[in-house]
CSV table of C-alpha atoms and ligand atoms in Angstrom, one decimal:
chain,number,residue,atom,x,y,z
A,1,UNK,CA,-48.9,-30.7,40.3
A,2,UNK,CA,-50.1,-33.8,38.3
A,3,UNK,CA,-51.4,-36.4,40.2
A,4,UNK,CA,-50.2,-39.7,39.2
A,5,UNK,CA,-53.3,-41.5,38.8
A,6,UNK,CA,-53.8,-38.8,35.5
A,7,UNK,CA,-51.3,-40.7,33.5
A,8,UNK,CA,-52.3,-43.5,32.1
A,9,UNK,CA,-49.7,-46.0,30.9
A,10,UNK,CA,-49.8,-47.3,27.5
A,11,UNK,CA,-47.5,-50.3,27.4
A,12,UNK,CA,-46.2,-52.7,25.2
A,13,UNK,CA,-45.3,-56.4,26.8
A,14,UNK,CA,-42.4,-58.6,26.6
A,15,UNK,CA,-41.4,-61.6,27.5
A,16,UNK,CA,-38.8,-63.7,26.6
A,17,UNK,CA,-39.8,-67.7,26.6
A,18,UNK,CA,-39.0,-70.8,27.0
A,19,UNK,CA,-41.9,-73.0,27.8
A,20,UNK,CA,-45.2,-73.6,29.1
A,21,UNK,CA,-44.0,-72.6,33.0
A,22,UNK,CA,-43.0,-69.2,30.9
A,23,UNK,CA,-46.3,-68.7,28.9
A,24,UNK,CA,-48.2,-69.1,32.2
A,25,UNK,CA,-46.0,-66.5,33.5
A,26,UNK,CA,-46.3,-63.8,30.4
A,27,UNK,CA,-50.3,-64.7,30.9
A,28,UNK,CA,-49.9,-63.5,34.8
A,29,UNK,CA,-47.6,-60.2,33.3
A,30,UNK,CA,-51.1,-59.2,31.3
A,31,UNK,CA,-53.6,-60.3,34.6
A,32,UNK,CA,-50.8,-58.0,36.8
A,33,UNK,CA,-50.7,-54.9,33.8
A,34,UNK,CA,-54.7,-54.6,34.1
A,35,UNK,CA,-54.2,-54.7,38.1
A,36,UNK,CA,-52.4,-52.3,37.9
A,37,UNK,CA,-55.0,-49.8,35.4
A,38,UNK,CA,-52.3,-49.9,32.1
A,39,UNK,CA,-53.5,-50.1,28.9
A,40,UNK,CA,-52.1,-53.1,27.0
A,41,UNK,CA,-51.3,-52.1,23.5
A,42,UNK,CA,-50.0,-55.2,22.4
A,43,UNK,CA,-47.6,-58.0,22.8
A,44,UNK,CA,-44.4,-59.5,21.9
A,45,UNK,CA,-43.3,-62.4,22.6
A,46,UNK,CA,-39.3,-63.6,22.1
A,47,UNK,CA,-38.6,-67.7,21.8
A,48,UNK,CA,-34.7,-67.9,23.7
A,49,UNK,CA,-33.4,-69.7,25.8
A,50,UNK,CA,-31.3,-66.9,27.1
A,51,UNK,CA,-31.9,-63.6,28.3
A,52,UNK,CA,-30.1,-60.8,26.5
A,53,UNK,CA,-27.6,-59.3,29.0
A,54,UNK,CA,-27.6,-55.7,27.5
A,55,UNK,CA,-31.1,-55.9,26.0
A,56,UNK,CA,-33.1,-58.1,27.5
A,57,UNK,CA,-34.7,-59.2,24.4
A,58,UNK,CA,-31.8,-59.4,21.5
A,59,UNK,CA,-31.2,-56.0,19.8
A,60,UNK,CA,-32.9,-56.6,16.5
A,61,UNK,CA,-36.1,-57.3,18.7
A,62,UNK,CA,-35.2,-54.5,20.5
A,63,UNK,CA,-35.2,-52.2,17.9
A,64,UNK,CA,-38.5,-53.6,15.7
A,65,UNK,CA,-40.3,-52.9,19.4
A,66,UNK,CA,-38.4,-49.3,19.2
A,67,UNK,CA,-40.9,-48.8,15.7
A,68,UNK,CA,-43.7,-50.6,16.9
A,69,UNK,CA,-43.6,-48.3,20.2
A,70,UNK,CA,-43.8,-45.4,17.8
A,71,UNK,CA,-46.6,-47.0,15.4
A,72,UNK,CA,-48.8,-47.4,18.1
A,73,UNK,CA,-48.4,-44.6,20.8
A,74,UNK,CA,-47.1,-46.6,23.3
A,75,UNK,CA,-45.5,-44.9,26.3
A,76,UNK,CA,-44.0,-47.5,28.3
A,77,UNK,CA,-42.9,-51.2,28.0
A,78,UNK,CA,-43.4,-53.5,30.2
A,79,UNK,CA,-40.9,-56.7,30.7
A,80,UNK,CA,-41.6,-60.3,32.4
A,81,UNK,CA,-39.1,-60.3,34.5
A,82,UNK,CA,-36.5,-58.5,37.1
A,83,UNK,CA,-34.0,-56.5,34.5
A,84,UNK,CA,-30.6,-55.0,35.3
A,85,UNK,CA,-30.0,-51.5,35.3
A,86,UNK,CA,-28.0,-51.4,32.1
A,87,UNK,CA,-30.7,-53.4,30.3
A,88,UNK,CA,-33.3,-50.6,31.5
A,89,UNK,CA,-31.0,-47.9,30.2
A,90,UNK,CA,-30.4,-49.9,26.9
A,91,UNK,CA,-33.8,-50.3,26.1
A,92,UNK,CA,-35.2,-46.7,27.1
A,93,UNK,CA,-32.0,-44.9,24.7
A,94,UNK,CA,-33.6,-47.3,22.2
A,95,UNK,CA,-37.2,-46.9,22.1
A,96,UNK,CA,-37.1,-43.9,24.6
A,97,UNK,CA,-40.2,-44.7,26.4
A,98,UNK,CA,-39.9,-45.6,30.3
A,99,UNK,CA,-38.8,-49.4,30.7
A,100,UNK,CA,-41.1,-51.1,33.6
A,101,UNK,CA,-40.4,-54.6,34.4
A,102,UNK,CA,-42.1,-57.6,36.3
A,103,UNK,CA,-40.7,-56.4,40.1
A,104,UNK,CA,-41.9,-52.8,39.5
A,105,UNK,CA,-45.1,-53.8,38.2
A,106,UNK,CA,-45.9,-55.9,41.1
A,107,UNK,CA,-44.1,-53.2,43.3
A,108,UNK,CA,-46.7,-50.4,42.1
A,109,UNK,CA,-49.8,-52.8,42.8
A,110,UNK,CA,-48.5,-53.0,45.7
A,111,UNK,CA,-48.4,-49.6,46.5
A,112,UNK,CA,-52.3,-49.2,45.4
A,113,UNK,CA,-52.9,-51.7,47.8
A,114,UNK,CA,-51.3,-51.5,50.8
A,115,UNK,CA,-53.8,-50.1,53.6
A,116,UNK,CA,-52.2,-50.4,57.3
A,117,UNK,CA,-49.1,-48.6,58.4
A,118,UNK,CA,-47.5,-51.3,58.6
A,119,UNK,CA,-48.0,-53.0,54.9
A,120,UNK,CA,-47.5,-49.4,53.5
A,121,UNK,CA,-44.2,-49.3,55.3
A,122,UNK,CA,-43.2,-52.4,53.8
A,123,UNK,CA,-44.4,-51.3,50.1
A,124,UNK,CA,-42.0,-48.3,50.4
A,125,UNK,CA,-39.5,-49.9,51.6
A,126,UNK,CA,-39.1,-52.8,48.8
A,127,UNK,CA,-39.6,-50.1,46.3
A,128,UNK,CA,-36.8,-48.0,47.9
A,129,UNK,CA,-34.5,-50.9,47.8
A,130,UNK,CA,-35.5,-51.5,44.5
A,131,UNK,CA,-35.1,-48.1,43.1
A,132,UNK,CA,-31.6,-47.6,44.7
A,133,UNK,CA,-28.8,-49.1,42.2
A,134,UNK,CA,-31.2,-48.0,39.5
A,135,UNK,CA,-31.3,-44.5,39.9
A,136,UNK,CA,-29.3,-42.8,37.0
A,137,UNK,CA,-31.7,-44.1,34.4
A,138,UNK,CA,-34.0,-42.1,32.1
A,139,UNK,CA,-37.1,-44.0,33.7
A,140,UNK,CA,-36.5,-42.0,37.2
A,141,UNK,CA,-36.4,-38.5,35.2
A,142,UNK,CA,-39.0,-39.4,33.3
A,143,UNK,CA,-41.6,-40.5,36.1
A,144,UNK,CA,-40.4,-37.1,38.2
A,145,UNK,CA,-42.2,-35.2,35.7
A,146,UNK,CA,-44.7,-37.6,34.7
A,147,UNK,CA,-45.5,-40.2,37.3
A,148,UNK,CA,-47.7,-43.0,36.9
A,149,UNK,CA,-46.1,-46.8,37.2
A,150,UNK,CA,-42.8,-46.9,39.3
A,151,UNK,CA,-43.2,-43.6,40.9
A,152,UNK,CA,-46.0,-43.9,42.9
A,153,UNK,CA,-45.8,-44.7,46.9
A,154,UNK,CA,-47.8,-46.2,49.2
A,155,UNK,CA,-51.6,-44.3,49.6
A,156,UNK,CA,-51.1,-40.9,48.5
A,157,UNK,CA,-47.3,-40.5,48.8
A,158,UNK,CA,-44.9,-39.8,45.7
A,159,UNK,CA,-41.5,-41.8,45.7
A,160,UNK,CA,-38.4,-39.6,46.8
A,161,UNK,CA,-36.0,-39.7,44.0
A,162,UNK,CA,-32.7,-38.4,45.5
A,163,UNK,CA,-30.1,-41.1,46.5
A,164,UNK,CA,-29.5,-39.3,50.0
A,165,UNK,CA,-32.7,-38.9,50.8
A,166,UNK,CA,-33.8,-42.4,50.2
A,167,UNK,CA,-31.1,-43.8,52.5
A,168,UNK,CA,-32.4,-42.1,54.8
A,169,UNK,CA,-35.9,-42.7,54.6
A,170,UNK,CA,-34.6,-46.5,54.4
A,171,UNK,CA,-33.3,-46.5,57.5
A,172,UNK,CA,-36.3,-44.7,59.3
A,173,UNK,CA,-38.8,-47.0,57.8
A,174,UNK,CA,-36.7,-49.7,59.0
A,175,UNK,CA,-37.1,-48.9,62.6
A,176,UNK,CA,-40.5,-48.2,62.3
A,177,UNK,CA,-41.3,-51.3,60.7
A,178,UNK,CA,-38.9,-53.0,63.9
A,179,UNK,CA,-41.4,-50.8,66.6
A,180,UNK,CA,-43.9,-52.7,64.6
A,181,UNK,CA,-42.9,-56.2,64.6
A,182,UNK,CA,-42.2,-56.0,68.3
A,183,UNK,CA,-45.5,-55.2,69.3
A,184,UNK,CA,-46.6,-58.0,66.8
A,185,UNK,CA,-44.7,-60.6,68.8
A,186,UNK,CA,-46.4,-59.5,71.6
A,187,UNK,CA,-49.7,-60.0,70.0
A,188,UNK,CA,-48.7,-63.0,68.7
A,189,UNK,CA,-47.3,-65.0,71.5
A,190,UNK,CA,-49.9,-64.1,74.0
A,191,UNK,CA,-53.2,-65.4,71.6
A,192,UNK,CA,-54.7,-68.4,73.5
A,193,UNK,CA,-55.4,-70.5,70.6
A,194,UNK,CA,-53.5,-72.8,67.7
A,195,UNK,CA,-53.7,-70.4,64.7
A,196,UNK,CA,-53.8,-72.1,61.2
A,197,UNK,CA,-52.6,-69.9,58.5
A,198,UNK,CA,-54.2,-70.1,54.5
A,199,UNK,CA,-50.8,-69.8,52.3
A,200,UNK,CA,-50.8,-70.2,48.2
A,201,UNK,CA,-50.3,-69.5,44.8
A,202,UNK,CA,-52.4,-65.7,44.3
A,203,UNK,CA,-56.2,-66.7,43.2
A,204,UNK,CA,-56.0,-70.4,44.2
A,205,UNK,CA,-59.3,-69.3,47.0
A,206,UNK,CA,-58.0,-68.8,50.4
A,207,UNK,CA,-60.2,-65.8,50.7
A,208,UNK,CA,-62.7,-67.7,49.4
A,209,UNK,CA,-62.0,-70.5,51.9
A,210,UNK,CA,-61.9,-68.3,54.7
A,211,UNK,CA,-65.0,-67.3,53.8
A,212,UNK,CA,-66.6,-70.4,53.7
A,213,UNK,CA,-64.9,-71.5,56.9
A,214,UNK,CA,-65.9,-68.7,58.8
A,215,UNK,CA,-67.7,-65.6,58.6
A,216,UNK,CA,-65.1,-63.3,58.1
A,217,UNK,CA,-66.3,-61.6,54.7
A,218,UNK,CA,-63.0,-61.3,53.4
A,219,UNK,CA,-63.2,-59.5,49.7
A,220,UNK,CA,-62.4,-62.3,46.7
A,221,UNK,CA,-61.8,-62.0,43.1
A,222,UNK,CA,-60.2,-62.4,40.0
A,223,UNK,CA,-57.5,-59.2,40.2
A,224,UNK,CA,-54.4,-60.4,41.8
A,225,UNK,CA,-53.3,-59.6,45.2
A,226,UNK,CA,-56.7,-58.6,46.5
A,227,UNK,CA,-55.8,-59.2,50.6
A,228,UNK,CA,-52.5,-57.8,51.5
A,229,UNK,CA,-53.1,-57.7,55.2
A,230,UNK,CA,-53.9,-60.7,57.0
A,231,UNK,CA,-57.3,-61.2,58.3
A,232,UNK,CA,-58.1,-64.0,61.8
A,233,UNK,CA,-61.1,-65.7,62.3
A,234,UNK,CA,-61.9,-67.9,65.1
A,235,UNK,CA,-63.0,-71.2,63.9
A,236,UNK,CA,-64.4,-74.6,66.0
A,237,UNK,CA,-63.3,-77.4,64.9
A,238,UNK,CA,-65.4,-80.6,65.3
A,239,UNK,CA,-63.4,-82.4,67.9
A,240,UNK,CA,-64.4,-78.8,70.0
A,241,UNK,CA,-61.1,-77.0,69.8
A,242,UNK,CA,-60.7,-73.9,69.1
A,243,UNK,CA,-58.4,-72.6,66.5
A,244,UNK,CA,-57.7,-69.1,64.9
A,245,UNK,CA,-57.6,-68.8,60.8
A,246,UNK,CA,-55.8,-66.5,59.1
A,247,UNK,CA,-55.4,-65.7,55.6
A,248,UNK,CA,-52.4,-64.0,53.8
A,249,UNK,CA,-51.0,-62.6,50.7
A,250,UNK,CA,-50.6,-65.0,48.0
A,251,UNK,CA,-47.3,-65.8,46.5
A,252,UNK,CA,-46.8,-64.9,42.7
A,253,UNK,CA,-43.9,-66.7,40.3
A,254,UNK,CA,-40.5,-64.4,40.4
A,255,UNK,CA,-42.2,-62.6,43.8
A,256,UNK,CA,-39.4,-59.8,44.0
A,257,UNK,CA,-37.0,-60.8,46.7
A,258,UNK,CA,-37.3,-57.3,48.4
A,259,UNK,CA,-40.8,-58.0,48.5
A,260,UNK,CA,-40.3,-61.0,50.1
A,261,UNK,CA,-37.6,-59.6,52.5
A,262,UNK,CA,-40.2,-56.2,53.7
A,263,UNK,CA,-43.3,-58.3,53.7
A,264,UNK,CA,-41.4,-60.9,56.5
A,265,UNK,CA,-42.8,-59.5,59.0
A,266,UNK,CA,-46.6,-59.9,57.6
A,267,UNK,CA,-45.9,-63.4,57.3
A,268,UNK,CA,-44.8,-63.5,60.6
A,269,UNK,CA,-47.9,-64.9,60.9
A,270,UNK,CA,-47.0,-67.8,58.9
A,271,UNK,CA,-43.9,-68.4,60.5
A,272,UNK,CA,-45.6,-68.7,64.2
A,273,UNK,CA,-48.5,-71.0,62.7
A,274,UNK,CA,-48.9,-74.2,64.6
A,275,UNK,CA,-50.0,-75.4,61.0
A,276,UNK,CA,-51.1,-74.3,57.4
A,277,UNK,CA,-53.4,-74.9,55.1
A,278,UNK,CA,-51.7,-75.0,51.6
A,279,UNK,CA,-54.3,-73.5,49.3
A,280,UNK,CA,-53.6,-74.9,45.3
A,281,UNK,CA,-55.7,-74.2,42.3
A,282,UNK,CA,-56.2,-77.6,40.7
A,283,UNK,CA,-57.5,-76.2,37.4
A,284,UNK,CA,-54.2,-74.8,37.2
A,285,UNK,CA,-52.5,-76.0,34.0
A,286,UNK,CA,-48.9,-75.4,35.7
A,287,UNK,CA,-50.4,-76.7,39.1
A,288,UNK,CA,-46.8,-78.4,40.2
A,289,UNK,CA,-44.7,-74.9,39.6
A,290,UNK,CA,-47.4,-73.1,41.7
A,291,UNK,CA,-47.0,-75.5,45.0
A,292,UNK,CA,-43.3,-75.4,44.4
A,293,UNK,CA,-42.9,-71.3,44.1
A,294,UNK,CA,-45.5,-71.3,47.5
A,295,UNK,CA,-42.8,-74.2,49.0
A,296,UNK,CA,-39.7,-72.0,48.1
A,297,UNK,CA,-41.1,-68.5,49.7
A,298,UNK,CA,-42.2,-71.1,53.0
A,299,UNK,CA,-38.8,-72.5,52.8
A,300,UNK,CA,-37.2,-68.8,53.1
A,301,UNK,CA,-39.8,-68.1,55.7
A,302,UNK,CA,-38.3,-71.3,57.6
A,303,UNK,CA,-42.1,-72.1,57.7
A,304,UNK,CA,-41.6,-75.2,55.9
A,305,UNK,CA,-41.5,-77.8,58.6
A,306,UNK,CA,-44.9,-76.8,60.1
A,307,UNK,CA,-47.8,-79.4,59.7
A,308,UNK,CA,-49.1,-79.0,56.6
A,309,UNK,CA,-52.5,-80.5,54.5
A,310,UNK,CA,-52.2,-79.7,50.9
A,311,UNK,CA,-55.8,-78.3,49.6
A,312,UNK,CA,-56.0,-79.2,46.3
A,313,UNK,CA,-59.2,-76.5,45.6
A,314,UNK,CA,-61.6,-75.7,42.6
A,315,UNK,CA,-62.4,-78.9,42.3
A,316,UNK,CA,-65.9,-78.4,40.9
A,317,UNK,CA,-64.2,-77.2,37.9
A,318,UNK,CA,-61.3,-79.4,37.5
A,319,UNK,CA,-63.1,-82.5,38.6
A,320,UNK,CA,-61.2,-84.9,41.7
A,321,UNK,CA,-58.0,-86.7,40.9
A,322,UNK,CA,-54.7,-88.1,42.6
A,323,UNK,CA,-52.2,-86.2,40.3
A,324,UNK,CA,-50.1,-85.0,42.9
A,325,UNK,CA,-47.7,-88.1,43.5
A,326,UNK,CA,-44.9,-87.0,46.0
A,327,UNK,CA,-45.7,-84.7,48.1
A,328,UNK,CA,-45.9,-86.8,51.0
A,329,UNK,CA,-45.1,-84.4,53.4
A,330,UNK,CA,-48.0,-83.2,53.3
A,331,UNK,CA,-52.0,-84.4,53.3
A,332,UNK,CA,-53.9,-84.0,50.7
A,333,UNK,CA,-56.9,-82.7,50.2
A,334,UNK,CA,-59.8,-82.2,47.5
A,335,UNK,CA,-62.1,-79.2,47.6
A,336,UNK,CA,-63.7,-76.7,46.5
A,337,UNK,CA,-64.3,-73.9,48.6
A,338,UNK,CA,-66.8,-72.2,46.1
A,339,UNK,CA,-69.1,-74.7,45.9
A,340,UNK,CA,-68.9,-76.2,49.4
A,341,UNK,CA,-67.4,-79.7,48.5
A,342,UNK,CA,-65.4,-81.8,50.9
A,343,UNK,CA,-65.3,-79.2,53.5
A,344,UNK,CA,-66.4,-81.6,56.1
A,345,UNK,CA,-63.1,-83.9,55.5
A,346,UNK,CA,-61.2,-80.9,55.5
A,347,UNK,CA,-62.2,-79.9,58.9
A,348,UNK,CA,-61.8,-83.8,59.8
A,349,UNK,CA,-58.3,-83.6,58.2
A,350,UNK,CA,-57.3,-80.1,60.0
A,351,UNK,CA,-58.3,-82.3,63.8
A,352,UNK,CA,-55.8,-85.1,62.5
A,353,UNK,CA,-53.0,-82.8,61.7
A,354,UNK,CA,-53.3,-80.2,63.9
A,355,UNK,CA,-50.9,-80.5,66.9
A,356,UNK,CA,-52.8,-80.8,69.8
A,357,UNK,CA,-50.8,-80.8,72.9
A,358,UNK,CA,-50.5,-77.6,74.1
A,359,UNK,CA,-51.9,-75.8,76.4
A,360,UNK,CA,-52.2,-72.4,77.8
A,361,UNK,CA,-51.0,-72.0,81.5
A,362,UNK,CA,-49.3,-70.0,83.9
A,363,UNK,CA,-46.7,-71.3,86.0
A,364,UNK,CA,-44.1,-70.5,89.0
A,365,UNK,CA,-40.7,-71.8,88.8
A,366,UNK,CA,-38.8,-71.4,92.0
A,367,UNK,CA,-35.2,-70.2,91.1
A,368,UNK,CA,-33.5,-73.6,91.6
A,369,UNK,CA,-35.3,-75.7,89.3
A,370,UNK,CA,-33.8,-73.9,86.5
A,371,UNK,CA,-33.8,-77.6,83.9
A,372,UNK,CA,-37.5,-77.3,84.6
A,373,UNK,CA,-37.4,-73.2,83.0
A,374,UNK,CA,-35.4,-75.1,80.6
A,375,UNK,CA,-37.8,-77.7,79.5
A,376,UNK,CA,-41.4,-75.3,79.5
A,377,UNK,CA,-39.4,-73.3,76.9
A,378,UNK,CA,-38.2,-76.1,74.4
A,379,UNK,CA,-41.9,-77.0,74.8
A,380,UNK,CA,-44.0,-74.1,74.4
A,381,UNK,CA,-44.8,-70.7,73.5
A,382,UNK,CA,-43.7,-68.1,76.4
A,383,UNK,CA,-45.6,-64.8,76.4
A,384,UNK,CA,-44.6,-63.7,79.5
A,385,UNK,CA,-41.6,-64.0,82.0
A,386,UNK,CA,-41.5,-62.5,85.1
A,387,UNK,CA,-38.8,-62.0,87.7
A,388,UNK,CA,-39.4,-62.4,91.0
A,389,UNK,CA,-37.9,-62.9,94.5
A,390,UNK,CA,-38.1,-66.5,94.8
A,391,UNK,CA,-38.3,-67.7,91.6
A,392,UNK,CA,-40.0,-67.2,88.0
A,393,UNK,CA,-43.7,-66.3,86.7
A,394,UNK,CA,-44.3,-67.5,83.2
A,395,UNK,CA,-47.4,-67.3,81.0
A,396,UNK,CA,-47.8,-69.2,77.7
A,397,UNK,CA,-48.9,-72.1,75.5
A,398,UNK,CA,-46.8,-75.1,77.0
A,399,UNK,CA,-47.1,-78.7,75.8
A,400,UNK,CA,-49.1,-81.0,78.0
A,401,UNK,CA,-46.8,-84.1,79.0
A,402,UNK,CA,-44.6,-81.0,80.4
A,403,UNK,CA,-47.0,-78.9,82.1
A,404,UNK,CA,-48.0,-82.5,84.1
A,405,UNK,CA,-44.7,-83.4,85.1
A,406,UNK,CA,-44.3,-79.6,86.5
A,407,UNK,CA,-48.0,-79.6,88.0
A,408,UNK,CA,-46.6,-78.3,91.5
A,409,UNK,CA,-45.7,-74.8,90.3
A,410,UNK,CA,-49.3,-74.5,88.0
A,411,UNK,CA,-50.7,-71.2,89.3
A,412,UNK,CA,-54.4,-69.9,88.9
A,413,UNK,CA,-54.8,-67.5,85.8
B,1,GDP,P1,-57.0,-65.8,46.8
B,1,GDP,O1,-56.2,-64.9,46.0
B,1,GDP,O2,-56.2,-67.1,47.0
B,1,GDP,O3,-57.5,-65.3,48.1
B,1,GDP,O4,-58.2,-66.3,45.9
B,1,GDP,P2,-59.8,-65.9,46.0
B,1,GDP,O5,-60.4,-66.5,47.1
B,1,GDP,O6,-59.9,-64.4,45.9
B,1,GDP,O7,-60.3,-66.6,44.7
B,1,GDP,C1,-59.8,-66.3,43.4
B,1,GDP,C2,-60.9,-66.6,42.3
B,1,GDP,O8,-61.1,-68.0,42.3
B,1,GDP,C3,-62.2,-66.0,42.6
B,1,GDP,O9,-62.8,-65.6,41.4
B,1,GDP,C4,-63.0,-67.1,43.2
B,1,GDP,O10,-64.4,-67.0,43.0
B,1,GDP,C5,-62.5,-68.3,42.5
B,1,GDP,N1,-62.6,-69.6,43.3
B,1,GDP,C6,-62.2,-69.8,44.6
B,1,GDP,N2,-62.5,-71.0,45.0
B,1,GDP,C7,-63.1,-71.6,43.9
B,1,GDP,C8,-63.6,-73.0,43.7
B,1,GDP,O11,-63.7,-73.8,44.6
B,1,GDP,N3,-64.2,-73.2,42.5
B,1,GDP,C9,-64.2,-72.3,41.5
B,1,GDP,N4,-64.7,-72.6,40.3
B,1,GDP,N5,-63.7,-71.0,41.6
B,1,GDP,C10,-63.1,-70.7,42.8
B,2,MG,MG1,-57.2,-63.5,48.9
């Protein structure tokens, strides 16, 4: 049998652009190609405004990258963005070499990456649902014999490539992933402390903020999509509280929605925050589209009401300025978490904007005060509810100005 880490992808890129939001985005496609150990033979690069409904690119391109494929040995191509599965069938009849575009790619680094059950579980699944309505084209026989981008699973795992089979395997994955999340819940809603969670653009330095923040030696660098599982910290702030950090997988321009849908339950995490820490490159040259693609995934999270400070970071490279005019919504701050700078007002700023009123605390409700059961849950975080006898037990993070107006039934913990 050939392992699938023997073939080594030759590729070809294309992209079809527009403007500078699109350049920055074909830049990304070559940063996500090396992730992902292919070999980039070369480039090309389509000015349209609109994408090619049968080819992607228009045919005449199509078929000078069909010679140019042959001229220089290439053995795949590899497109910017999501294609349809006629354009993938199009394109491989024409140059017949396997057709990989932008979801795929991201779907296979992915795969590399994923260590815990649970984030492999949620690689195979997006690839699955991925793979699905695509699977009469050539690319599918080709990587059964071959392998190599688009074929490989989660750790050591090969893809299964047989339409029953995978609906199957869907629907297992999904209740394992649901045994999973449960048990997160619990996890989550019985932790003691405020958790902060580090979202952003990939490679705008949450790692490297976490790091600096606390000790957690989280692994940074330049390849994208280095942490895929979240990592906590405890952290104490300098009015004395203590808070929980955690860092997450950064959000990438045309993130593939199945992605987004399998990984919810990794940013689950996000979504119970009591606040977060936007993380933003400010050396970015397309700094604005990166805060608004990080806004749009928090917005299908429903995370985008939480308290928020805006970290405008790498500022030792970039230099400080007020460039970001309306986005009041959230605080800004200047820092960078390489070199150290303004960490101080960081942690000042996190006090000021961190909610502050809750509490953990255990309380008995007798069975007739049922507005007061009412209230402690519009108002905090339950992670236990007991029935008893004569009345209710309940465990949880409860805002302050309610636990004191229900003092009487406070219990010892
Ligand atoms: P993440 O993907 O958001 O976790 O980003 P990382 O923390 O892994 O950082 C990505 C790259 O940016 C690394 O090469 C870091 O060294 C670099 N980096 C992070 N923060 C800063 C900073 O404040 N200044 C500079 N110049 N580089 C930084
Ligand atoms: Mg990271």
């Amino acid at each position: 049998m050939i392992s699938n880490n023997d073939i080594n992808t030759r590729a070809l890129l294309v992209g079809v652009l527009n403007n500078l939001y699109d350049d920055t985005t074909f830049e990304e496609l070559k940063l996500l190609s090396k992730t992902a150990g292919v070999e980039v033979l070369g480039e090309s690069i389509q000015r349209r405004n609109k994408i090619d409904p049968a080819y992607y690119i228009g045919r005449g391109k199509a078929q000078e990258l069909a010679a140019a494929v042959k001229t220089l040995g290439a053995n795949a191509i590899i497109c910017d963005d999501e294609l349809s599965p006629v354009q993938i069938r199009n394109l491989e009849k024409l140059t017949e070499v396997q057709i990989i575009d932008r979801t795929m790619l991201i779907l296979d680094i992915f795969a590399q990456r994923a260590k815990t059950s649970e984030g492999k579980i949620q690689v195979e699944l997006a690839q699955l649902q991925y793979m699905m309505p695509r699977l009469t084209g050539k690319g599918i026989e080709l990587s059964q014999e071959g392998g190599g981008i688009g074929t490989r699973g989660p750790g050591e795992t090969k893809l299964e490539t047989d339409r029953r089979h995978i609906r199957r395997r869907i629907h297992r994955l999904k209740q394992e992933l649901k045994e999973i999340q449960k048990n997160r819940q619990v996890i989550i809603k019985s932790r003691r402390y405020p958790v902060i969670s580090l979202v952003g653009y990939t490679n705008s330095g949450k790692s490297t903020l976490m790091n600096a923040l606390t000790d957690a030696q989280v692994v940074t660098g330049d390849r994208l999509f280095e942490t895929l599982d979240t990592t906590t910290r405890g952290l104490i702030l300098p009015d004395g509280r203590r808070v929980l950090l955690s860092d997450t997988v950064g959000f990438i321009r045309k993130l593939p929605h199945h992605l987004v849908e399998a990984f919810k339950s990794t940013l689950e995490e996000v979504k119970e925050a009591d606040m977060l820490i936007l993380v933003a490159d400010g050396s970015s040259p397309v700094l604005d589209e990166e805060i608004a693609t990080v806004n749009s995934v928090l917005r299908e999270l429903e995370a985008h009401r939480k308290p928020t400070i805006l970290a405008i970071n790498k500022i030792d490279k970039c230099g400080q300025n007020a460039y970001l005019k309306g986005y009041d919504r959230e605080k800004i701050v200047e820092i960078s978490a390489l070199k150290g700078l303004n960490l101080d007002i960081l942690l000042k700023t996190i006090c000021e904007v961190l909610p502050s009123s809750r509490q953990f605390a255990q309380l008995f409700i007798p069975y007739d005060e049922g507005q007061a059961l009412d209230e402690i849950h519009q108002h905090g975080l339950l992670s236990e509810i007991e029935y008893k006898e004569s009345g209710i037990k309940v465990k949880g993070r409860i805002e302050k100005a309610v636990l004191k107006k229900y003092e009487e039934y406070a219990i010892e913990q």
